[in-house]
Coordinates of C-alpha atoms in Angstrom, one line a residue:
T1 CA -14.0 -5.2 1.0
N2 CA -13.3 -1.7 2.4
L3 CA -10.7 0.4 0.6
N4 CA -8.1 2.7 2.0
L5 CA -9.3 3.0 5.6
A6 CA -7.3 5.1 8.0
Y7 CA -8.2 3.0 11.0
V8 CA -8.7 -0.8 11.2
T9 CA -9.3 -3.4 13.8
V10 CA -7.3 -6.6 14.0
G11 CA -9.1 -9.2 11.9
D12 CA -10.7 -6.7 9.5
N13 CA -10.8 -7.7 5.8
L14 CA -9.7 -4.7 3.8
G15 CA -7.7 -3.6 0.8
Y16 CA -5.7 -0.6 -0.2
Q17 CA -5.7 0.9 -3.7
V18 CA -3.5 3.5 -5.4
E19 CA -3.5 5.1 -8.8
V20 CA -0.3 4.8 -10.8
V21 CA -0.1 8.0 -12.9
D22 CA 2.4 9.6 -15.2
K23 CA 3.6 13.3 -15.1
A24 CA 0.5 14.3 -17.1
N25 CA -1.7 12.7 -14.4
R26 CA -2.8 9.8 -16.8
R27 CA -3.2 6.4 -15.3
V28 CA -0.5 3.9 -16.2
P29 CA -1.2 0.2 -16.6
Y30 CA 1.0 -2.8 -15.8
Q31 CA 3.4 -1.2 -13.4
Q32 CA 4.9 -3.1 -10.4
V33 CA 4.0 -1.5 -7.1
R34 CA 5.8 -2.4 -3.8
W35 CA 3.9 -2.3 -0.6
K36 CA 5.7 -1.6 2.7
L37 CA 4.7 -1.2 6.3
Q38 CA 6.4 0.6 9.2
E39 CA 5.3 0.9 12.7
I40 CA 5.2 4.4 14.0
V41 CA 6.8 4.6 17.5
S42 CA 7.6 7.9 19.1
G43 CA 11.3 8.6 19.5
S44 CA 12.6 5.5 17.7
T45 CA 13.1 4.0 14.2
T46 CA 11.4 0.8 13.4
P47 CA 12.2 -1.6 10.6
V48 CA 10.3 -1.3 7.3
I49 CA 8.5 -4.5 6.4
T50 CA 8.1 -5.3 2.7
L51 CA 4.7 -6.8 2.3
G52 CA 4.9 -7.7 -1.4
T53 CA 4.2 -6.4 -4.8
S54 CA 1.2 -6.0 -7.0
E55 CA 0.7 -4.9 -10.6
S56 CA -1.4 -1.9 -11.7
S57 CA -4.5 -3.0 -13.7
L58 CA -5.4 -2.0 -17.3
V59 CA -6.9 1.2 -15.8
G60 CA -3.8 2.0 -13.7
L61 CA -5.0 0.9 -10.3
A62 CA -2.8 -1.2 -8.0
Y63 CA -4.5 -3.1 -5.1
W64 CA -3.2 -4.8 -2.0
N65 CA -5.2 -7.1 0.2
F66 CA -4.1 -6.1 3.7
N67 CA -3.8 -8.7 6.5
T68 CA -4.7 -7.0 9.7
A69 CA -3.5 -9.8 11.9
I70 CA -0.6 -7.8 13.2
K71 CA 0.4 -6.3 16.6
A72 CA -1.9 -3.4 17.5
G73 CA -0.3 0.0 17.0
R74 CA 0.2 2.9 14.6
Y75 CA 1.6 2.1 11.1
K76 CA 2.5 3.8 7.9
L77 CA 1.6 2.0 4.7
V78 CA 3.7 2.9 1.7
A79 CA 3.1 2.1 -2.0
E80 CA 6.0 2.8 -4.4
L81 CA 6.8 2.0 -7.9
V82 CA 9.4 -0.9 -8.0
G83 CA 11.5 1.0 -10.6
N84 CA 11.7 4.1 -8.4
T85 CA 13.4 2.8 -5.3

């Protein structure tokens, strides 16, 4: 599986991974991460789609298996801690 690609093709199998770190830049395990997607359209606001949540691993890495079977376009993928919304 490819990780954190900037450009994908519909039907690609890929994942995204983020580090969950504290203020001292240490990885933090077992934190809930919410994944969101928003299409980027010039001059308009599009709805944010919540894709789901995943939990950071023992070593503080959270992973999302991304389904690329969506409408072609430009998108912004966001990962945020569930407790920080």
